[in-house]
Short mmCIF file of C-alpha atoms in Angstrom, two decimals:
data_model
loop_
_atom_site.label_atom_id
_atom_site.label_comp_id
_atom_site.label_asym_id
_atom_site.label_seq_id
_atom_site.Cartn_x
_atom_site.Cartn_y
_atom_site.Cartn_z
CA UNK G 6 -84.57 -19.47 154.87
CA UNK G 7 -83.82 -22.90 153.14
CA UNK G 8 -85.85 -25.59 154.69
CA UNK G 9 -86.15 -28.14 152.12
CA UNK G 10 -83.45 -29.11 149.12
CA UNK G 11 -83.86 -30.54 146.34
CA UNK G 12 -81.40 -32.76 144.62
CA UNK G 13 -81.63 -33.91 140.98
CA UNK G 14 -79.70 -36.78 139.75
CA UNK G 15 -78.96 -39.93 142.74
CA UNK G 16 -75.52 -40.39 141.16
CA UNK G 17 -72.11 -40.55 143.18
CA UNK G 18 -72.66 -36.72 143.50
CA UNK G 19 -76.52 -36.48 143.65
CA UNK G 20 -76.63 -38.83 146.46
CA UNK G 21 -73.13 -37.39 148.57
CA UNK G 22 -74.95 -34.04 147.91
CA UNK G 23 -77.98 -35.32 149.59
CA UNK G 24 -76.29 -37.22 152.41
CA UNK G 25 -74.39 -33.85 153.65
CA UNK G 26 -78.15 -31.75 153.42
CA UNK G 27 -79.90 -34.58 155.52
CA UNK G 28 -76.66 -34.58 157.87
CA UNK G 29 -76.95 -30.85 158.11
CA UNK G 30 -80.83 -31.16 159.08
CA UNK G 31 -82.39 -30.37 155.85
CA UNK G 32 -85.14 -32.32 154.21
CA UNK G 33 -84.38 -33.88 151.02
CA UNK G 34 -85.92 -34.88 148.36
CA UNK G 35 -83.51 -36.93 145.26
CA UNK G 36 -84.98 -37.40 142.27
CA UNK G 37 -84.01 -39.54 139.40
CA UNK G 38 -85.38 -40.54 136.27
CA UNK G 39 -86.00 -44.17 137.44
CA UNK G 40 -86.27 -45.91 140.82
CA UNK G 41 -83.82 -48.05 139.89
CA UNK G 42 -81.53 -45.04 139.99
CA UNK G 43 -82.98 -43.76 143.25
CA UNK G 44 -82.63 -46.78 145.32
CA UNK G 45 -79.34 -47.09 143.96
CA UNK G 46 -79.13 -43.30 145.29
CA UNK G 47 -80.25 -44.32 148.60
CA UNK G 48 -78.70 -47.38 149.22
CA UNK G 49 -75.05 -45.88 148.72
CA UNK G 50 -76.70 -43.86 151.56
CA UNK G 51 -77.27 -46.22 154.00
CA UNK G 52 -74.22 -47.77 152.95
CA UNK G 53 -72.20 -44.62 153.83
CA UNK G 54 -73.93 -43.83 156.76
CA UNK G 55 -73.90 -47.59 158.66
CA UNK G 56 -69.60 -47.21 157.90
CA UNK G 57 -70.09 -43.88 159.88
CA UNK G 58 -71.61 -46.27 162.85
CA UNK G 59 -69.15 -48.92 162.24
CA UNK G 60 -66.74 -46.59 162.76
CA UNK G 61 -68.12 -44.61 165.84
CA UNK G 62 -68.46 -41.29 163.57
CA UNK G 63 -71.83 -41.41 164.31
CA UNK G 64 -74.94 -43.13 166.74
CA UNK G 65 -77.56 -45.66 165.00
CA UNK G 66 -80.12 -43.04 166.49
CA UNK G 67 -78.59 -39.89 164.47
CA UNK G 68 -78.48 -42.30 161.29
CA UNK G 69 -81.92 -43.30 161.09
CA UNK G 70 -82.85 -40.08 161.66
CA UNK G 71 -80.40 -38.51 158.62
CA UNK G 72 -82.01 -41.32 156.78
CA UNK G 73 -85.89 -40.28 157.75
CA UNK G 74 -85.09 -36.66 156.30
CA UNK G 75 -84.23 -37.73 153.03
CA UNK G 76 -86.68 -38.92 150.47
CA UNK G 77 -86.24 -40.39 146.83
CA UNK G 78 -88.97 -40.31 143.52
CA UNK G 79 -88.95 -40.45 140.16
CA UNK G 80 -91.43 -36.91 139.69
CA UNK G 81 -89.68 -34.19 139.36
CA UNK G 82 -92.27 -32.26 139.93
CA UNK G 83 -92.15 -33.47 143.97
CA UNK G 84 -89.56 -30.59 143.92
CA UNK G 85 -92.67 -28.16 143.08
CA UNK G 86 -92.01 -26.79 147.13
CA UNK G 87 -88.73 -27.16 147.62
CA UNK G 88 -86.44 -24.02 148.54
CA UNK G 89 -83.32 -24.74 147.23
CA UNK G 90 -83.37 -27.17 144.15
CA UNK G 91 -78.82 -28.79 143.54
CA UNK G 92 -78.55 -30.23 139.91
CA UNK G 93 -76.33 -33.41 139.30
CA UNK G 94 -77.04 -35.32 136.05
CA UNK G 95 -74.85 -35.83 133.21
CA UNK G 96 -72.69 -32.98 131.98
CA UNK G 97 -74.38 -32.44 128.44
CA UNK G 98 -75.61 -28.73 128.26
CA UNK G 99 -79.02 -29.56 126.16
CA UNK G 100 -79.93 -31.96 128.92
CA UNK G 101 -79.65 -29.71 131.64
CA UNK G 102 -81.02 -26.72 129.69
CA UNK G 103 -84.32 -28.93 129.48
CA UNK G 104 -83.96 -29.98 132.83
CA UNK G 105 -84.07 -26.15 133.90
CA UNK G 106 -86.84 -25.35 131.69
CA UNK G 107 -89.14 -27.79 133.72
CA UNK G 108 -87.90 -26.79 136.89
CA UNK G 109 -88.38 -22.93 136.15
CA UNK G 110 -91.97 -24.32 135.21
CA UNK G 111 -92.61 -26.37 138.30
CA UNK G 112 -90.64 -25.12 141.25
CA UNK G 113 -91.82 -21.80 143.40
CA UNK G 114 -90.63 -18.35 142.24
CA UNK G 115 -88.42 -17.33 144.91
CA UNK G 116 -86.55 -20.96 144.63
CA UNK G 117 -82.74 -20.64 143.65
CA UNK G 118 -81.59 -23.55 141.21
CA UNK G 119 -77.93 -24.75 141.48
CA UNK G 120 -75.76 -26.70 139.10
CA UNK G 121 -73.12 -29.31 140.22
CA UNK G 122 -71.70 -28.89 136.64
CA UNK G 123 -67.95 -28.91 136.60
CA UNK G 124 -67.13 -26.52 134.12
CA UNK G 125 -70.48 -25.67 131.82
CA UNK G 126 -71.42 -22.29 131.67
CA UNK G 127 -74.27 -21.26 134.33
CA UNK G 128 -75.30 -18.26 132.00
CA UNK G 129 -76.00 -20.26 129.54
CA UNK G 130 -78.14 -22.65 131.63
CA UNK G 131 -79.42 -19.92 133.11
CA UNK G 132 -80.65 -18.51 129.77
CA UNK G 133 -83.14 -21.36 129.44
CA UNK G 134 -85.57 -20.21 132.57
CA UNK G 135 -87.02 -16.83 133.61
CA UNK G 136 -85.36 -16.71 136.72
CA UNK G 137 -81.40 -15.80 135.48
CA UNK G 138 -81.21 -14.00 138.73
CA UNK G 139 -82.08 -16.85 140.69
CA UNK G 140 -79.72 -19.72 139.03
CA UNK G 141 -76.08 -20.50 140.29
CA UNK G 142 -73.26 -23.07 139.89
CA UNK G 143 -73.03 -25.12 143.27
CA UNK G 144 -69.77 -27.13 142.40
CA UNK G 145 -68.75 -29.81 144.96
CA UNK G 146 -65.97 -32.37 144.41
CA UNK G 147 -65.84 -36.08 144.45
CA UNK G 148 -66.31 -37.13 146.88
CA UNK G 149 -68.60 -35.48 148.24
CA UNK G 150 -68.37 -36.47 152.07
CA UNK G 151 -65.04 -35.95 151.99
CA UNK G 152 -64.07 -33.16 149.70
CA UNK G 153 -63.93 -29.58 151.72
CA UNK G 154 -64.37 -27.37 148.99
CA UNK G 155 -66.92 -25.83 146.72
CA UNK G 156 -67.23 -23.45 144.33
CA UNK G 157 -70.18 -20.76 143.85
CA UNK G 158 -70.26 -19.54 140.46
CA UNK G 159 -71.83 -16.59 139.13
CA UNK G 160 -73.66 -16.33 136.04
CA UNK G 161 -74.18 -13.04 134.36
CA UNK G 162 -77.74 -12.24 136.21
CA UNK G 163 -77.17 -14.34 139.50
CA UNK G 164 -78.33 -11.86 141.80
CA UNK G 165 -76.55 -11.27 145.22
CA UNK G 166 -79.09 -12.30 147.19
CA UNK G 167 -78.72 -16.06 145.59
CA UNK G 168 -75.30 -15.69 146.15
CA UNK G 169 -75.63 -15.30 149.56
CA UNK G 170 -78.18 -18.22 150.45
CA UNK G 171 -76.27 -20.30 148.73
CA UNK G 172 -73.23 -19.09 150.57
CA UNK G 173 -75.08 -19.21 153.71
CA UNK G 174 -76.34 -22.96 152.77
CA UNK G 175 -72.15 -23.95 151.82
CA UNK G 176 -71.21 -22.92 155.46
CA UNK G 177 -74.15 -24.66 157.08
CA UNK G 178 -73.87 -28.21 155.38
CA UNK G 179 -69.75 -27.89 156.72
CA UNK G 180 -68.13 -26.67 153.26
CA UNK G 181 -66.08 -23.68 152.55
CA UNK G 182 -66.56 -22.19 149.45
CA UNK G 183 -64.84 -19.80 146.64
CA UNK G 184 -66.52 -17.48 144.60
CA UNK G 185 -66.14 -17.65 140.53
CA UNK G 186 -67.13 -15.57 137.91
CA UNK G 187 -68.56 -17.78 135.02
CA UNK G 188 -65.85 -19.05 132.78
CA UNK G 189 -64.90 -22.40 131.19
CA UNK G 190 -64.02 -25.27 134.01
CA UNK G 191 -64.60 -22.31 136.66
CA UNK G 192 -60.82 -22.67 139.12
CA UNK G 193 -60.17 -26.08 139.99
CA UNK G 194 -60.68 -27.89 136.53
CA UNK G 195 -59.17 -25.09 134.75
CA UNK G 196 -56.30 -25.83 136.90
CA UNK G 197 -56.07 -29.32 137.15
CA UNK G 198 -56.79 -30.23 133.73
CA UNK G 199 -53.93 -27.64 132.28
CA UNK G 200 -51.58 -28.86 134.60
CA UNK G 201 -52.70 -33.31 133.63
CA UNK G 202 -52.12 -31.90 130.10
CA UNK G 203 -48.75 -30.45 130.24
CA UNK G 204 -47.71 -33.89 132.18
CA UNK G 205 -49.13 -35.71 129.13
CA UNK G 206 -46.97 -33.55 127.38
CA UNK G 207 -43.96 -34.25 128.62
CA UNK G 208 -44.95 -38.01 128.62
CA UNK G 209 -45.42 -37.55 124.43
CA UNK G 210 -41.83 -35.80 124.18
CA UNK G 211 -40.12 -38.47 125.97
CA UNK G 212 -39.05 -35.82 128.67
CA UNK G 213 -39.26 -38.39 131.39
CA UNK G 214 -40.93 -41.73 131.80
CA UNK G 215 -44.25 -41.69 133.63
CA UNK G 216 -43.30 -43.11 136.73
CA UNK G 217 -40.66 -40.19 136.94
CA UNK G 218 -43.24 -37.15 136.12
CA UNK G 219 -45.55 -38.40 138.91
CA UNK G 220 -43.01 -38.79 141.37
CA UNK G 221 -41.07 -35.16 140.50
CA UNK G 222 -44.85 -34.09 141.49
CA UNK G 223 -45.52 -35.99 144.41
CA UNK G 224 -42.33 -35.77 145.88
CA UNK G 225 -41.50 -31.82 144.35
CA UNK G 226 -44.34 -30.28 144.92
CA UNK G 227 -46.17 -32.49 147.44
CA UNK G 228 -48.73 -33.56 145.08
CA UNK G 229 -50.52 -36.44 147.21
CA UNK G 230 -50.70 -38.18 143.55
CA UNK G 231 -49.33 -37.97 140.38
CA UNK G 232 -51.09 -36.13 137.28
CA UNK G 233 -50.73 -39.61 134.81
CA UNK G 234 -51.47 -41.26 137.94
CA UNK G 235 -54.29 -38.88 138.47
CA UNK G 236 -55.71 -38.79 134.78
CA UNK G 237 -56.30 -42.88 135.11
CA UNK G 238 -58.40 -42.21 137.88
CA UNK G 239 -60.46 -39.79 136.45
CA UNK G 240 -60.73 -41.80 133.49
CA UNK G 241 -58.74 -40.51 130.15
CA UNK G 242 -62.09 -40.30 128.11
CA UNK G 243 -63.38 -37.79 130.79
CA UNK G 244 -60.49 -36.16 131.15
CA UNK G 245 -60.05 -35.24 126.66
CA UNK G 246 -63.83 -34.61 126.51
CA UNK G 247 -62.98 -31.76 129.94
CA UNK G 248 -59.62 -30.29 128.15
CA UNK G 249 -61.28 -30.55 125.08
CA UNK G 250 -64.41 -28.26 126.33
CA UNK G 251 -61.67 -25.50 127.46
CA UNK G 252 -59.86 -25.65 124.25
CA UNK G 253 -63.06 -24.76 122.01
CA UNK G 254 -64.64 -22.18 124.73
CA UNK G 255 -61.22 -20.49 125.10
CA UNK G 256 -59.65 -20.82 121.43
CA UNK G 257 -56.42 -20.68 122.83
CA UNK G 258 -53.79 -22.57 121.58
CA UNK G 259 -52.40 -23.65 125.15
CA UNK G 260 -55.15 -26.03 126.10
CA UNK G 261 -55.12 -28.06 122.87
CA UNK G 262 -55.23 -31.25 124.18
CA UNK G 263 -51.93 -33.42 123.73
CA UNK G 264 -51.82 -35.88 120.46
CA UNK G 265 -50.76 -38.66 122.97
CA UNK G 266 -53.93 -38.30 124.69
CA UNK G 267 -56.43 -38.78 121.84
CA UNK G 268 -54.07 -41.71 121.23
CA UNK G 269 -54.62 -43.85 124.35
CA UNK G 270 -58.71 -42.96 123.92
CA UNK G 271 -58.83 -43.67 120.73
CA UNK G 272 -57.04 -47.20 121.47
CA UNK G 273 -59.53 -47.69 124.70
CA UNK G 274 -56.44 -47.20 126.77
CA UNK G 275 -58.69 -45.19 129.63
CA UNK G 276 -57.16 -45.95 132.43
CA UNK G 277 -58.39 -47.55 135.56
CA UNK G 278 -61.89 -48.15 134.15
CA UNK G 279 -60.46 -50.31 131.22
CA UNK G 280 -57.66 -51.66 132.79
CA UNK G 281 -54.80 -49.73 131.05
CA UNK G 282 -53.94 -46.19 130.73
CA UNK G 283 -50.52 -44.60 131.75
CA UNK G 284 -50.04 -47.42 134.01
CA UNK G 285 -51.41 -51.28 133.56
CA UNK G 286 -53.72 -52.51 136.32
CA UNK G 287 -54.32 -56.05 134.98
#
């Protein structure tokens, strides 16, 4: 039975992922590598939870008390008792392949270790403890409090009894899941970032101007945004290093990443985040 959580990384993730625990009752413990980073964790918190009053989602009372399950530090190995430890730090596989080793080292042997990756492979991160049986992808989406879905993904030893606490823990915190099999960007990313691609495509051939793709998808399809739209959001950088990922771990030819795309990041054309992308937001 999962009591306490652990949640590595106070990010925009780390911290929604933390927020929906202590709303569900859990105690929670975020770590980060500097309090800096965990007030920062905890502050979006409070932030997010004193809207929720504002807006009559929720009493003061129940607030302070979401607030008084969840605890921040900088030691990760404060996580040495925790049941179920959620991973959310930067998507660079050496990093979290260190981050495991430590946690295989420090945490209890029946606790399960999750990873909020996006689209890295959880046998591979797996491979770096002694407990393959008890590590699992836990993918939620951005953001957080908002987003329905997650995905479970299964790595090559997760064993169905992780599987099903984590399934278990999904339904509890409000979430319905999907089960994957381990493969590059799992469902959703493979997806999405196939179907941003091809619009990029048809941007590069001259097909249609951008303002038309977006709006044959939002209007054709009932896309609530566009894809060009869509890739400025998530940032164009993001979005080639993500396509790029699924064109080396597949070798197939039909996610190479469109020329027009390493154009714009090459320029510093990102989108949103630099001011210019598809679209100009000066």
């Amino acid at each position: 039975m999962v009591k306490t959580i652990g949640v590595v990384g106070a990010g925009t993730m780390g911290n929604g992922i933390a927020q929906v625990a202590g709303e569900a009752g859990y105690q929670v413990i975020l770590q980060d590598i500097d309090e800096k980073y965990v007030q920062v964790g905890l502050d979006a918190i409070k932030k997010n939870l004193h809207s929720k009053v504002t807006k009559g989602k929720t009493e003061e009372k129940e607030a302070q008390e979401i607030l008084s399950r969840i605890h921040g530090t900088v030691n990760l190995h404060d996580l040495s008792e925790v049941d179920v430890v959620i991973e959310a730090i930067i998507e660079k596989m050496e990093v979290k392949k260190e981050i495991y080793k430590r946690l295989d080292s420090i945490c209890k042997e029946f606790t399960v270790l999750a990873s909020n990756t996006s689209g890295l492979s959880i046998t591979e991160i797996a491979g770096s403890t002694n407990r393959p049986d008890k590590v699992i992808g836990l993918h939620f989406f951005n953001p957080v409090l908002v987003m329905e879905l997650v995905e479970i993904i299964k790595g090559s030893r997760t064993s169905e009894e992780s599987i099903q606490l984590i399934s278990n823990l999904v339904d509890l915190i409000g979430k319905k899941s999907i089960l994957v099999n381990d493969s590059p960007l799992f469902v959703v990313n493979r997806i999405l970032a196939s179907m941003i691609n091809e619009a990029i495509f048809l941007r590069y051939e001259g097909t249609a101007c951008a303002e038309d793709i977006d709006q044959a998808m939002m209007l054709g399809a009932n896309h609530p945004i566009g894809p060009l739209a869509l890739a400025d959001l998530i940032g164009l950088d993001t979005l080639l290093y993500v396509i790029e990922t699924l064109y080396s771990e597949t070798a197939d030819s039909k996610y190479r990443p469109c020329p027009l795309l390493k154009k714009l990041v090459r320029a510093g054309h990102l989108g949103k985040k630099s001011g210019i992308g598809f679209y100009s937001y000066q």
